[in-house]
Amino acid sequence: METFIGVLIILLVFVILLSLWAYGTLLKKALGKSKWNALLLLIPLVNLGVIIDWGVEAGKIAKNAYQEKAPNWFLPVIIIAYTLWSIILLIVDPYILLYWLISQAVLLLFDYWSTIRLLTAACGVPSIYLWALPLPGVGAALPVYYAFKAHDEMKGYTRQLIYQAGDNTEIVYEKAFIHKPLALILALITGMLIAMVNIGALANPEETSDVTVEGVVLDKLTNAPISNATITCLQDSTILDKATTDEEGKFTMTNIPKDATLRITAQDYESAEFLVPTKSDNTLWEFKLSKTPEATAEIIAKSFLHGVYEDIYPYLEPDIQQQYSRDTYVESFRNLHNVVLKMAASGDILENMRITELNRVSEDEVRVLATITIRSFKTGHTATLPATFTLTRAKDGTWRSNWPVPSASD
């Protein structure tokens, strides 16, 4: 009998030490190097109900997380030791159910406080992505709880946390902390926080700190600087800062979060949004805007009226630019290869061209209606001719015209 009791005591001590060592190792990796974090392990050690669910759900995730670092016996020994320890506690203490309920309440509070504090302090509302290489941007966003379960279709994928601000705060919190909370509690300790450590290796402190953005706003077609453009720094629809470009189109913004967005607006240009540059190395970043259809049509009309055809050329459709080089295009008009200009050469003058109407045919096509006024030197009378051309949105987002095109004959 005494031998049996001695063996039982030795087994009990072994199970306790093994459990503390195993969970201490996991928690230490998850929460840092502080030894005091291991005391948190005393709470889940009394939880018999969690081990059943965790062994099926989070256990697979823990194995996947450590399959290249831990020996094969690591996870089974942890589960067996934890189960034996829970059974022993249940036999010794009939009030273990009360401790279990208390431990769940404490763990839920710790779970919510630590996770929300760490994630929101880092970059805002957390979302979890599952992806193979390459990294962020290719994987589909999934509910948080999905990442804590083993799925056949996830083989070969790396589970990591990507911080992405969004408007679905309540949805993310609901998915993370209400669905199967018992499995999630220990999954958070052995999975989510470890994933934070892993992602920390990818995102060093420099990458997560605020940056200074020195930029220049340019016309996308002509590369001309755009003065008086307004740059608005946004984070979760909240305006953090504003700046205005100088005469050279340049601006500077300091203390800009790396997960913020820059919205740039300017007169006669379509507004655009840009991600904050990820490198802070004193580079002058270029931000390019496209002119609106209205501004594009006015440039074409004004340039045609004054015979500045080189200013029209950048706004021509790519097919026309392939047919004519810039010099050939300009020379064709100056050699009177245009019907309207032939009229001017015969004694008439091109007096005015006015845009009268723009009709949007589709999102990427605008029909432009204009009038051309010609005055006769001989009689002084004027004649008004209609002109119609089309603007289409090119692949680079700029608006291009199919007119004017030199006549094929002299």
mmCIF file of C-alpha atoms in Angstrom:
data_model
loop_
_atom_site.group_PDB
_atom_site.id
_atom_site.type_symbol
_atom_site.label_atom_id
_atom_site.label_comp_id
_atom_site.label_asym_id
_atom_site.label_seq_id
_atom_site.Cartn_x
_atom_site.Cartn_y
_atom_site.Cartn_z
ATOM 1 C CA MET A 1 0.000 0.000 0.000
ATOM 2 C CA GLU A 2 2.777 2.361 0.957
ATOM 3 C CA THR A 3 4.555 1.502 -2.287
ATOM 4 C CA PHE A 4 1.384 2.292 -4.259
ATOM 5 C CA ILE A 5 0.996 5.635 -2.487
ATOM 6 C CA GLY A 6 4.643 6.433 -3.133
ATOM 7 C CA VAL A 7 4.297 5.638 -6.830
ATOM 8 C CA LEU A 8 1.109 7.723 -6.973
ATOM 9 C CA ILE A 9 2.860 10.658 -5.315
ATOM 10 C CA ILE A 10 5.812 10.387 -7.689
ATOM 11 C CA LEU A 11 3.417 10.190 -10.650
ATOM 12 C CA LEU A 12 1.487 13.166 -9.334
ATOM 13 C CA VAL A 13 4.645 15.244 -8.929
ATOM 14 C CA PHE A 14 5.810 14.181 -12.398
ATOM 15 C CA VAL A 15 2.484 15.156 -13.970
ATOM 16 C CA ILE A 16 2.509 18.510 -12.206
ATOM 17 C CA LEU A 17 6.064 19.313 -13.233
ATOM 18 C CA LEU A 18 5.507 18.101 -16.790
ATOM 19 C CA SER A 19 2.313 20.121 -17.142
ATOM 20 C CA LEU A 20 3.923 23.248 -15.753
ATOM 21 C CA TRP A 21 6.971 22.803 -17.975
ATOM 22 C CA ALA A 22 4.919 22.147 -21.100
ATOM 23 C CA TYR A 23 2.517 25.029 -20.662
ATOM 24 C CA GLY A 24 5.234 27.258 -19.322
ATOM 25 C CA THR A 25 7.178 26.686 -22.527
ATOM 26 C CA LEU A 26 4.160 27.520 -24.684
ATOM 27 C CA LEU A 27 3.104 30.544 -22.687
ATOM 28 C CA LYS A 28 6.627 31.859 -22.450
ATOM 29 C CA LYS A 29 6.903 31.817 -26.235
ATOM 30 C CA ALA A 30 3.514 33.456 -26.535
ATOM 31 C CA LEU A 31 3.733 36.199 -23.952
ATOM 32 C CA GLY A 32 7.433 36.929 -23.633
ATOM 33 C CA LYS A 33 10.329 36.070 -21.409
ATOM 34 C CA SER A 34 8.745 36.958 -18.048
ATOM 35 C CA LYS A 35 8.656 33.938 -15.734
ATOM 36 C CA TRP A 36 5.648 35.356 -13.896
ATOM 37 C CA ASN A 37 3.502 34.631 -16.943
ATOM 38 C CA ALA A 38 3.761 30.942 -16.075
ATOM 39 C CA LEU A 39 1.518 31.561 -13.040
ATOM 40 C CA LEU A 40 -1.376 32.023 -15.436
ATOM 41 C CA LEU A 41 -1.093 28.322 -16.188
ATOM 42 C CA LEU A 42 -2.495 27.452 -12.762
ATOM 43 C CA ILE A 43 -5.919 28.606 -13.934
ATOM 44 C CA PRO A 44 -6.449 26.341 -16.980
ATOM 45 C CA LEU A 45 -4.887 23.346 -15.195
ATOM 46 C CA VAL A 46 -8.160 22.759 -13.296
ATOM 47 C CA ASN A 47 -10.264 22.794 -16.432
ATOM 48 C CA LEU A 48 -11.326 19.254 -17.337
ATOM 49 C CA GLY A 49 -13.986 20.355 -19.807
ATOM 50 C CA VAL A 50 -11.627 22.456 -21.878
ATOM 51 C CA ILE A 51 -9.104 19.691 -22.438
ATOM 52 C CA ILE A 52 -11.633 17.564 -24.323
ATOM 53 C CA ASP A 53 -12.521 20.324 -26.759
ATOM 54 C CA TRP A 54 -9.002 21.701 -26.902
ATOM 55 C CA GLY A 55 -7.509 18.293 -27.550
ATOM 56 C CA VAL A 56 -9.636 17.948 -30.676
ATOM 57 C CA GLU A 57 -9.630 21.529 -31.913
ATOM 58 C CA ALA A 58 -6.697 23.588 -30.682
ATOM 59 C CA GLY A 59 -4.453 20.555 -30.306
ATOM 60 C CA LYS A 60 -4.297 20.136 -34.077
ATOM 61 C CA ILE A 61 -3.465 23.791 -34.485
ATOM 62 C CA ALA A 62 -0.729 23.597 -31.849
ATOM 63 C CA LYS A 63 0.761 20.602 -33.626
ATOM 64 C CA ASN A 64 0.743 22.438 -36.933
ATOM 65 C CA ALA A 65 2.335 25.469 -35.301
ATOM 66 C CA TYR A 66 5.198 23.423 -33.893
ATOM 67 C CA GLN A 67 5.489 20.595 -36.392
ATOM 68 C CA GLU A 68 8.915 21.746 -37.510
ATOM 69 C CA LYS A 69 10.209 22.751 -34.084
ATOM 70 C CA ALA A 70 8.854 20.278 -31.521
ATOM 71 C CA PRO A 71 9.393 16.486 -31.355
ATOM 72 C CA ASN A 72 6.477 14.221 -32.266
ATOM 73 C CA TRP A 73 5.904 13.171 -28.665
ATOM 74 C CA PHE A 74 5.590 16.769 -27.453
ATOM 75 C CA LEU A 75 1.863 17.305 -28.022
ATOM 76 C CA PRO A 76 0.635 13.819 -26.944
ATOM 77 C CA VAL A 77 2.563 14.058 -23.676
ATOM 78 C CA ILE A 78 1.043 17.465 -22.974
ATOM 79 C CA ILE A 79 -2.499 16.223 -23.605
ATOM 80 C CA ILE A 80 -2.041 13.037 -21.558
ATOM 81 C CA ALA A 81 -0.410 14.878 -18.675
ATOM 82 C CA TYR A 82 -3.079 17.569 -18.663
ATOM 83 C CA THR A 83 -5.863 14.968 -18.750
ATOM 84 C CA LEU A 84 -4.363 12.934 -15.874
ATOM 85 C CA TRP A 85 -3.827 16.041 -13.817
ATOM 86 C CA SER A 86 -7.441 17.174 -14.386
ATOM 87 C CA ILE A 87 -8.811 13.743 -13.430
ATOM 88 C CA ILE A 88 -6.720 13.660 -10.260
ATOM 89 C CA LEU A 89 -7.961 17.111 -9.280
ATOM 90 C CA LEU A 90 -11.548 16.090 -9.966
ATOM 91 C CA ILE A 91 -11.218 13.039 -7.673
ATOM 92 C CA VAL A 92 -9.454 14.913 -4.904
ATOM 93 C CA ASP A 93 -11.679 18.004 -4.901
ATOM 94 C CA PRO A 94 -15.469 17.573 -5.357
ATOM 95 C CA TYR A 95 -15.804 21.336 -5.757
ATOM 96 C CA ILE A 96 -13.731 21.333 -8.923
ATOM 97 C CA LEU A 97 -16.776 22.420 -10.957
ATOM 98 C CA LEU A 98 -16.852 25.690 -9.035
ATOM 99 C CA TYR A 99 -13.169 26.241 -9.737
ATOM 100 C CA TRP A 100 -13.821 25.393 -13.371
ATOM 101 C CA LEU A 101 -16.500 28.071 -13.691
ATOM 102 C CA ILE A 102 -14.303 30.631 -11.953
ATOM 103 C CA SER A 103 -11.363 29.751 -14.156
ATOM 104 C CA GLN A 104 -13.519 30.218 -17.253
ATOM 105 C CA ALA A 105 -14.594 33.674 -16.136
ATOM 106 C CA VAL A 106 -11.015 34.710 -15.379
ATOM 107 C CA LEU A 107 -9.708 33.264 -18.622
ATOM 108 C CA LEU A 108 -12.401 34.967 -20.665
ATOM 109 C CA LEU A 109 -11.489 38.313 -19.099
ATOM 110 C CA PHE A 110 -7.783 37.705 -19.633
ATOM 111 C CA ASP A 111 -8.478 36.492 -23.166
ATOM 112 C CA TYR A 112 -10.458 39.583 -24.076
ATOM 113 C CA TRP A 113 -8.226 42.111 -22.308
ATOM 114 C CA SER A 114 -4.864 40.855 -23.501
ATOM 115 C CA THR A 115 -5.872 40.131 -27.074
ATOM 116 C CA ILE A 116 -7.782 43.348 -27.672
ATOM 117 C CA ARG A 117 -5.131 45.432 -25.927
ATOM 118 C CA LEU A 118 -2.251 43.953 -27.882
ATOM 119 C CA LEU A 119 -3.926 43.846 -31.274
ATOM 120 C CA THR A 120 -5.607 47.236 -31.211
ATOM 121 C CA ALA A 121 -2.463 48.854 -29.839
ATOM 122 C CA ALA A 122 -0.519 47.402 -32.751
ATOM 123 C CA CYS A 123 -2.638 48.354 -35.740
ATOM 124 C CA GLY A 124 -6.356 48.542 -35.011
ATOM 125 C CA VAL A 125 -9.026 45.936 -35.641
ATOM 126 C CA PRO A 126 -7.450 42.507 -36.215
ATOM 127 C CA SER A 127 -8.278 40.236 -39.112
ATOM 128 C CA ILE A 128 -6.793 36.811 -39.691
ATOM 129 C CA TYR A 129 -5.583 35.702 -43.096
ATOM 130 C CA LEU A 130 -4.542 32.223 -44.153
ATOM 131 C CA TRP A 131 -2.105 32.141 -47.015
ATOM 132 C CA ALA A 132 0.786 30.418 -48.653
ATOM 133 C CA LEU A 133 3.512 32.531 -50.250
ATOM 134 C CA PRO A 134 3.494 35.298 -51.340
ATOM 135 C CA LEU A 135 2.454 37.112 -48.177
ATOM 136 C CA PRO A 136 -0.440 39.547 -47.486
ATOM 137 C CA GLY A 137 -2.986 40.408 -50.108
ATOM 138 C CA VAL A 138 -3.562 37.031 -51.757
ATOM 139 C CA GLY A 139 -5.446 35.173 -49.059
ATOM 140 C CA ALA A 140 -9.146 35.645 -48.470
ATOM 141 C CA ALA A 141 -10.215 37.147 -45.164
ATOM 142 C CA LEU A 142 -11.795 34.542 -42.912
ATOM 143 C CA PRO A 143 -13.631 34.711 -39.591
ATOM 144 C CA VAL A 144 -11.212 34.622 -36.682
ATOM 145 C CA TYR A 145 -12.507 31.352 -35.273
ATOM 146 C CA TYR A 146 -11.793 29.590 -38.576
ATOM 147 C CA ALA A 147 -8.073 29.934 -38.004
ATOM 148 C CA PHE A 148 -8.259 28.008 -34.728
ATOM 149 C CA LYS A 149 -9.647 24.852 -36.278
ATOM 150 C CA ALA A 150 -7.934 22.194 -38.355
ATOM 151 C CA HIS A 151 -9.109 22.072 -41.976
ATOM 152 C CA ASP A 152 -7.993 19.703 -44.692
ATOM 153 C CA GLU A 153 -7.902 22.505 -47.231
ATOM 154 C CA MET A 154 -5.430 24.399 -45.040
ATOM 155 C CA LYS A 155 -2.570 21.926 -45.441
ATOM 156 C CA GLY A 156 0.626 23.621 -46.480
ATOM 157 C CA TYR A 157 -0.565 27.020 -45.308
ATOM 158 C CA THR A 158 1.048 29.199 -42.681
ATOM 159 C CA ARG A 159 -1.263 30.654 -40.066
ATOM 160 C CA GLN A 160 -0.345 34.207 -39.240
ATOM 161 C CA LEU A 161 -1.980 37.391 -38.040
ATOM 162 C CA ILE A 162 -2.209 40.381 -40.312
ATOM 163 C CA TYR A 163 -3.388 43.623 -38.778
ATOM 164 C CA GLN A 164 -5.831 45.396 -41.009
ATOM 165 C CA ALA A 165 -8.000 48.306 -39.978
ATOM 166 C CA GLY A 166 -11.649 48.022 -40.898
ATOM 167 C CA ASP A 167 -15.183 49.061 -40.044
ATOM 168 C CA ASN A 168 -16.326 45.593 -38.943
ATOM 169 C CA THR A 169 -15.109 45.894 -35.352
ATOM 170 C CA GLU A 170 -18.175 44.304 -33.802
ATOM 171 C CA ILE A 171 -18.186 41.423 -36.280
ATOM 172 C CA VAL A 172 -14.521 40.613 -35.646
ATOM 173 C CA TYR A 173 -14.950 40.684 -31.876
ATOM 174 C CA GLU A 174 -18.059 38.531 -32.096
ATOM 175 C CA LYS A 175 -16.355 35.913 -34.244
ATOM 176 C CA ALA A 176 -13.268 35.908 -32.033
ATOM 177 C CA PHE A 177 -14.715 35.708 -28.547
ATOM 178 C CA ILE A 178 -18.196 34.198 -28.698
ATOM 179 C CA HIS A 179 -17.937 31.272 -31.083
ATOM 180 C CA LYS A 180 -16.736 28.184 -29.159
ATOM 181 C CA PRO A 181 -15.091 30.226 -26.368
ATOM 182 C CA LEU A 182 -13.807 27.188 -24.446
ATOM 183 C CA ALA A 183 -11.719 26.041 -27.376
ATOM 184 C CA LEU A 184 -10.624 29.574 -28.156
ATOM 185 C CA ILE A 185 -9.290 30.323 -24.686
ATOM 186 C CA LEU A 186 -6.481 27.806 -24.831
ATOM 187 C CA ALA A 187 -6.164 28.256 -28.574
ATOM 188 C CA LEU A 188 -5.400 31.907 -27.893
ATOM 189 C CA ILE A 189 -2.633 30.956 -25.471
ATOM 190 C CA THR A 190 -1.092 28.321 -27.708
ATOM 191 C CA GLY A 191 -2.002 29.733 -31.076
ATOM 192 C CA MET A 192 -2.986 33.343 -31.509
ATOM 193 C CA LEU A 193 -0.390 34.964 -29.291
ATOM 194 C CA ILE A 194 2.328 32.739 -30.735
ATOM 195 C CA ALA A 195 1.177 33.846 -34.164
ATOM 196 C CA MET A 196 1.721 37.401 -32.972
ATOM 197 C CA VAL A 197 5.316 36.526 -32.118
ATOM 198 C CA ASN A 198 5.770 34.991 -35.562
ATOM 199 C CA ILE A 199 4.356 37.972 -37.368
ATOM 200 C CA GLY A 200 6.553 40.199 -35.244
ATOM 201 C CA ALA A 201 9.550 38.716 -37.004
ATOM 202 C CA LEU A 202 8.109 40.011 -40.270
ATOM 203 C CA ALA A 203 7.062 43.402 -38.953
ATOM 204 C CA ASN A 204 9.965 44.980 -37.101
ATOM 205 C CA PRO A 205 9.497 48.085 -34.925
ATOM 206 C CA GLU A 206 10.605 50.355 -37.753
ATOM 207 C CA GLU A 207 7.860 49.045 -40.019
ATOM 208 C CA THR A 208 5.120 49.602 -37.452
ATOM 209 C CA SER A 209 6.202 53.116 -36.406
ATOM 210 C CA ASP A 210 4.923 56.368 -37.834
ATOM 211 C CA VAL A 211 6.687 57.775 -40.871
ATOM 212 C CA THR A 212 7.332 61.063 -42.604
ATOM 213 C CA VAL A 213 6.043 61.219 -46.169
ATOM 214 C CA GLU A 214 7.714 63.612 -48.591
ATOM 215 C CA GLY A 215 5.918 63.520 -51.916
ATOM 216 C CA VAL A 216 5.144 65.276 -55.151
ATOM 217 C CA VAL A 217 1.780 65.220 -56.937
ATOM 218 C CA LEU A 218 2.036 64.953 -60.725
ATOM 219 C CA ASP A 219 -0.201 64.787 -63.768
ATOM 220 C CA LYS A 220 -0.293 61.130 -64.800
ATOM 221 C CA LEU A 221 0.028 61.899 -68.523
ATOM 222 C CA THR A 222 2.303 64.930 -68.681
ATOM 223 C CA ASN A 223 4.204 64.526 -65.379
ATOM 224 C CA ALA A 224 3.562 68.220 -64.762
ATOM 225 C CA PRO A 225 3.481 69.148 -61.044
ATOM 226 C CA ILE A 226 0.053 69.871 -59.598
ATOM 227 C CA SER A 227 -0.023 72.851 -57.242
ATOM 228 C CA ASN A 228 -2.662 73.467 -54.545
ATOM 229 C CA ALA A 229 -3.580 69.779 -54.390
ATOM 230 C CA THR A 230 -5.025 68.714 -51.035
ATOM 231 C CA ILE A 231 -3.629 65.626 -49.305
ATOM 232 C CA THR A 232 -5.802 64.173 -46.538
ATOM 233 C CA CYS A 233 -4.427 61.481 -44.230
ATOM 234 C CA LEU A 234 -7.178 59.041 -43.212
ATOM 235 C CA GLN A 235 -7.296 56.150 -40.763
ATOM 236 C CA ASP A 236 -10.585 54.267 -40.392
ATOM 237 C CA SER A 237 -12.391 57.228 -42.033
ATOM 238 C CA THR A 238 -10.902 59.557 -39.401
ATOM 239 C CA ILE A 239 -8.975 62.580 -40.691
ATOM 240 C CA LEU A 240 -5.541 62.668 -39.060
ATOM 241 C CA ASP A 241 -3.841 65.446 -41.002
ATOM 242 C CA LYS A 242 -4.017 67.604 -44.135
ATOM 243 C CA ALA A 243 -1.429 69.188 -46.402
ATOM 244 C CA THR A 244 -1.349 71.257 -49.602
ATOM 245 C CA THR A 245 1.167 71.038 -52.428
ATOM 246 C CA ASP A 246 3.340 74.017 -53.302
ATOM 247 C CA GLU A 247 4.001 75.432 -56.774
ATOM 248 C CA GLU A 248 6.262 72.466 -57.523
ATOM 249 C CA GLY A 249 3.597 69.981 -56.430
ATOM 250 C CA LYS A 250 5.552 68.980 -53.321
ATOM 251 C CA PHE A 251 4.281 68.347 -49.786
ATOM 252 C CA THR A 252 5.476 66.902 -46.477
ATOM 253 C CA MET A 253 3.470 65.082 -43.792
ATOM 254 C CA THR A 254 4.968 63.884 -40.502
ATOM 255 C CA ASN A 255 3.943 61.251 -37.934
ATOM 256 C CA ILE A 256 1.788 59.337 -40.413
ATOM 257 C CA PRO A 257 0.711 55.799 -39.370
ATOM 258 C CA LYS A 258 1.779 53.145 -41.847
ATOM 259 C CA ASP A 259 -1.727 51.718 -42.063
ATOM 260 C CA ALA A 260 -3.201 55.092 -43.021
ATOM 261 C CA THR A 261 -4.444 56.191 -46.437
ATOM 262 C CA LEU A 262 -3.642 59.364 -48.359
ATOM 263 C CA ARG A 263 -6.552 60.847 -50.302
ATOM 264 C CA ILE A 264 -5.424 63.413 -52.875
ATOM 265 C CA THR A 265 -7.772 65.885 -54.555
ATOM 266 C CA ALA A 266 -7.069 68.728 -56.979
ATOM 267 C CA GLN A 267 -9.073 70.984 -59.260
ATOM 268 C CA ASP A 268 -9.694 69.424 -62.699
ATOM 269 C CA TYR A 269 -8.374 66.058 -61.480
ATOM 270 C CA GLU A 270 -10.042 62.871 -60.318
ATOM 271 C CA SER A 271 -9.412 62.204 -56.648
ATOM 272 C CA ALA A 272 -7.385 59.125 -55.757
ATOM 273 C CA GLU A 273 -6.337 57.241 -52.637
ATOM 274 C CA PHE A 274 -2.880 55.842 -51.972
ATOM 275 C CA LEU A 275 -1.396 53.638 -49.262
ATOM 276 C CA VAL A 276 1.258 55.247 -47.115
ATOM 277 C CA PRO A 277 4.700 54.259 -48.474
ATOM 278 C CA THR A 278 6.170 51.435 -46.392
ATOM 279 C CA LYS A 279 9.725 52.783 -46.406
ATOM 280 C CA SER A 280 10.955 55.914 -44.715
ATOM 281 C CA ASP A 281 14.263 56.608 -46.444
ATOM 282 C CA ASN A 282 13.942 60.276 -47.446
ATOM 283 C CA THR A 283 12.589 59.269 -50.853
ATOM 284 C CA LEU A 284 10.452 61.804 -52.715
ATOM 285 C CA TRP A 285 7.374 59.699 -53.450
ATOM 286 C CA GLU A 286 5.374 60.389 -56.611
ATOM 287 C CA PHE A 287 1.574 60.442 -56.519
ATOM 288 C CA LYS A 288 -0.067 60.797 -59.940
ATOM 289 C CA LEU A 289 -3.599 61.969 -60.729
ATOM 290 C CA SER A 290 -5.704 61.734 -63.887
ATOM 291 C CA LYS A 291 -7.580 64.708 -65.296
ATOM 292 C CA THR A 292 -11.370 64.599 -65.281
ATOM 293 C CA PRO A 293 -13.198 64.094 -68.614
ATOM 294 C CA GLU A 294 -14.360 67.717 -68.467
ATOM 295 C CA ALA A 295 -10.819 69.041 -68.031
ATOM 296 C CA THR A 296 -9.496 66.722 -70.738
ATOM 297 C CA ALA A 297 -12.117 67.920 -73.228
ATOM 298 C CA GLU A 298 -11.352 71.581 -72.439
ATOM 299 C CA ILE A 299 -7.620 71.055 -73.002
ATOM 300 C CA ILE A 300 -8.272 69.443 -76.381
ATOM 301 C CA ALA A 301 -10.657 72.232 -77.453
ATOM 302 C CA LYS A 302 -8.357 75.042 -76.300
ATOM 303 C CA SER A 303 -5.255 73.482 -77.840
ATOM 304 C CA PHE A 304 -7.057 72.853 -81.135
ATOM 305 C CA LEU A 305 -8.341 76.436 -81.228
ATOM 306 C CA HIS A 306 -4.856 77.904 -80.792
ATOM 307 C CA GLY A 307 -3.075 75.301 -82.905
ATOM 308 C CA VAL A 308 -0.998 73.876 -80.039
ATOM 309 C CA TYR A 309 -1.272 70.294 -81.244
ATOM 310 C CA GLU A 310 1.647 69.054 -79.163
ATOM 311 C CA ASP A 311 -0.554 69.618 -76.094
ATOM 312 C CA ILE A 312 -3.263 67.405 -77.599
ATOM 313 C CA TYR A 313 -0.996 64.471 -78.372
ATOM 314 C CA PRO A 314 -0.656 63.097 -74.781
ATOM 315 C CA TYR A 315 -4.459 62.825 -74.561
ATOM 316 C CA LEU A 316 -4.924 60.811 -77.760
ATOM 317 C CA GLU A 317 -5.931 57.161 -77.686
ATOM 318 C CA PRO A 318 -2.981 54.735 -77.632
ATOM 319 C CA ASP A 319 -3.932 53.384 -81.071
ATOM 320 C CA ILE A 320 -3.620 56.853 -82.593
ATOM 321 C CA GLN A 321 -0.293 57.405 -80.855
ATOM 322 C CA GLN A 322 0.963 54.156 -82.353
ATOM 323 C CA GLN A 323 -0.059 55.382 -85.806
ATOM 324 C CA TYR A 324 1.529 58.827 -85.423
ATOM 325 C CA SER A 325 4.618 59.865 -83.570
ATOM 326 C CA ARG A 326 4.375 63.177 -81.746
ATOM 327 C CA ASP A 327 6.348 65.066 -84.384
ATOM 328 C CA THR A 328 4.434 63.475 -87.267
ATOM 329 C CA TYR A 329 1.108 64.297 -85.628
ATOM 330 C CA VAL A 330 1.981 67.966 -85.100
ATOM 331 C CA GLU A 331 3.499 68.353 -88.575
ATOM 332 C CA SER A 332 0.418 66.831 -90.221
ATOM 333 C CA PHE A 333 -1.785 69.603 -88.876
ATOM 334 C CA ARG A 334 0.655 72.343 -89.686
ATOM 335 C CA ASN A 335 0.759 71.111 -93.300
ATOM 336 C CA LEU A 336 -3.011 71.698 -93.450
ATOM 337 C CA HIS A 337 -3.972 68.015 -93.521
ATOM 338 C CA ASN A 338 -7.187 68.974 -91.782
ATOM 339 C CA VAL A 339 -10.474 69.935 -93.418
ATOM 340 C CA VAL A 340 -11.229 72.746 -90.985
ATOM 341 C CA LEU A 341 -7.794 74.281 -91.394
ATOM 342 C CA LYS A 342 -8.116 74.084 -95.185
ATOM 343 C CA MET A 343 -11.127 76.350 -94.822
ATOM 344 C CA ALA A 344 -9.049 78.809 -92.816
ATOM 345 C CA ALA A 345 -6.354 78.796 -95.506
ATOM 346 C CA SER A 346 -8.905 79.727 -98.133
ATOM 347 C CA GLY A 347 -9.796 82.948 -96.330
ATOM 348 C CA ASP A 348 -11.623 81.803 -93.223
ATOM 349 C CA ILE A 349 -10.388 81.840 -89.646
ATOM 350 C CA LEU A 350 -11.039 79.424 -86.806
ATOM 351 C CA GLU A 351 -12.571 81.807 -84.290
ATOM 352 C CA ASN A 352 -13.767 79.619 -81.436
ATOM 353 C CA MET A 353 -14.313 76.078 -80.203
ATOM 354 C CA ARG A 354 -16.625 75.475 -77.269
ATOM 355 C CA ILE A 355 -17.568 72.314 -75.390
ATOM 356 C CA THR A 356 -21.345 72.265 -75.125
ATOM 357 C CA GLU A 357 -22.155 68.951 -73.493
ATOM 358 C CA LEU A 358 -20.631 65.791 -72.023
ATOM 359 C CA ASN A 359 -22.689 62.614 -71.999
ATOM 360 C CA ARG A 360 -21.416 59.675 -69.985
ATOM 361 C CA VAL A 361 -22.096 56.572 -72.056
ATOM 362 C CA SER A 362 -20.595 54.244 -69.468
ATOM 363 C CA GLU A 363 -18.167 54.335 -66.588
ATOM 364 C CA ASP A 364 -15.272 54.280 -69.041
ATOM 365 C CA GLU A 365 -16.680 56.269 -71.969
ATOM 366 C CA VAL A 366 -17.824 59.892 -72.368
ATOM 367 C CA ARG A 367 -19.315 61.437 -75.529
ATOM 368 C CA VAL A 368 -18.251 65.072 -76.013
ATOM 369 C CA LEU A 369 -20.356 67.545 -78.032
ATOM 370 C CA ALA A 370 -18.730 70.786 -79.192
ATOM 371 C CA THR A 371 -19.188 73.620 -81.676
ATOM 372 C CA ILE A 372 -16.526 75.141 -83.929
ATOM 373 C CA THR A 373 -17.057 78.741 -85.064
ATOM 374 C CA ILE A 374 -15.466 79.883 -88.359
ATOM 375 C CA ARG A 375 -15.449 83.531 -89.500
ATOM 376 C CA SER A 376 -15.082 84.584 -93.147
ATOM 377 C CA PHE A 377 -12.571 87.343 -93.878
ATOM 378 C CA LYS A 378 -14.467 88.319 -97.019
ATOM 379 C CA THR A 379 -18.010 88.655 -95.686
ATOM 380 C CA GLY A 380 -17.464 88.805 -91.925
ATOM 381 C CA HIS A 381 -20.130 86.164 -91.481
ATOM 382 C CA THR A 382 -19.667 83.275 -89.079
ATOM 383 C CA ALA A 383 -20.541 79.633 -89.500
ATOM 384 C CA THR A 384 -20.922 77.123 -86.685
ATOM 385 C CA LEU A 385 -19.968 73.522 -87.246
ATOM 386 C CA PRO A 386 -20.728 70.657 -84.856
ATOM 387 C CA ALA A 387 -17.899 68.497 -83.575
ATOM 388 C CA THR A 388 -18.230 65.236 -81.720
ATOM 389 C CA PHE A 389 -15.534 63.083 -80.190
ATOM 390 C CA THR A 390 -15.265 60.361 -77.596
ATOM 391 C CA LEU A 391 -13.183 60.056 -74.446
ATOM 392 C CA THR A 392 -12.408 56.570 -73.172
ATOM 393 C CA ARG A 393 -10.628 55.534 -70.009
ATOM 394 C CA ALA A 394 -7.300 53.869 -70.757
ATOM 395 C CA LYS A 395 -5.758 51.044 -68.741
ATOM 396 C CA ASP A 396 -3.731 53.531 -66.720
ATOM 397 C CA GLY A 397 -6.918 55.332 -65.654
ATOM 398 C CA THR A 398 -6.432 58.411 -67.840
ATOM 399 C CA TRP A 399 -8.994 59.738 -70.316
ATOM 400 C CA ARG A 400 -8.007 59.542 -74.011
ATOM 401 C CA SER A 401 -9.582 61.144 -77.082
ATOM 402 C CA ASN A 402 -10.231 59.763 -80.567
ATOM 403 C CA TRP A 403 -10.094 63.315 -82.037
ATOM 404 C CA PRO A 404 -8.624 65.274 -83.727
ATOM 405 C CA VAL A 405 -6.929 63.005 -86.239
ATOM 406 C CA PRO A 406 -5.105 64.316 -89.345
ATOM 407 C CA SER A 407 -6.894 63.808 -92.647
ATOM 408 C CA ALA A 408 -5.591 61.044 -94.890
ATOM 409 C CA SER A 409 -5.468 63.335 -97.926
ATOM 410 C CA ASP A 410 -4.101 66.755 -98.634
#
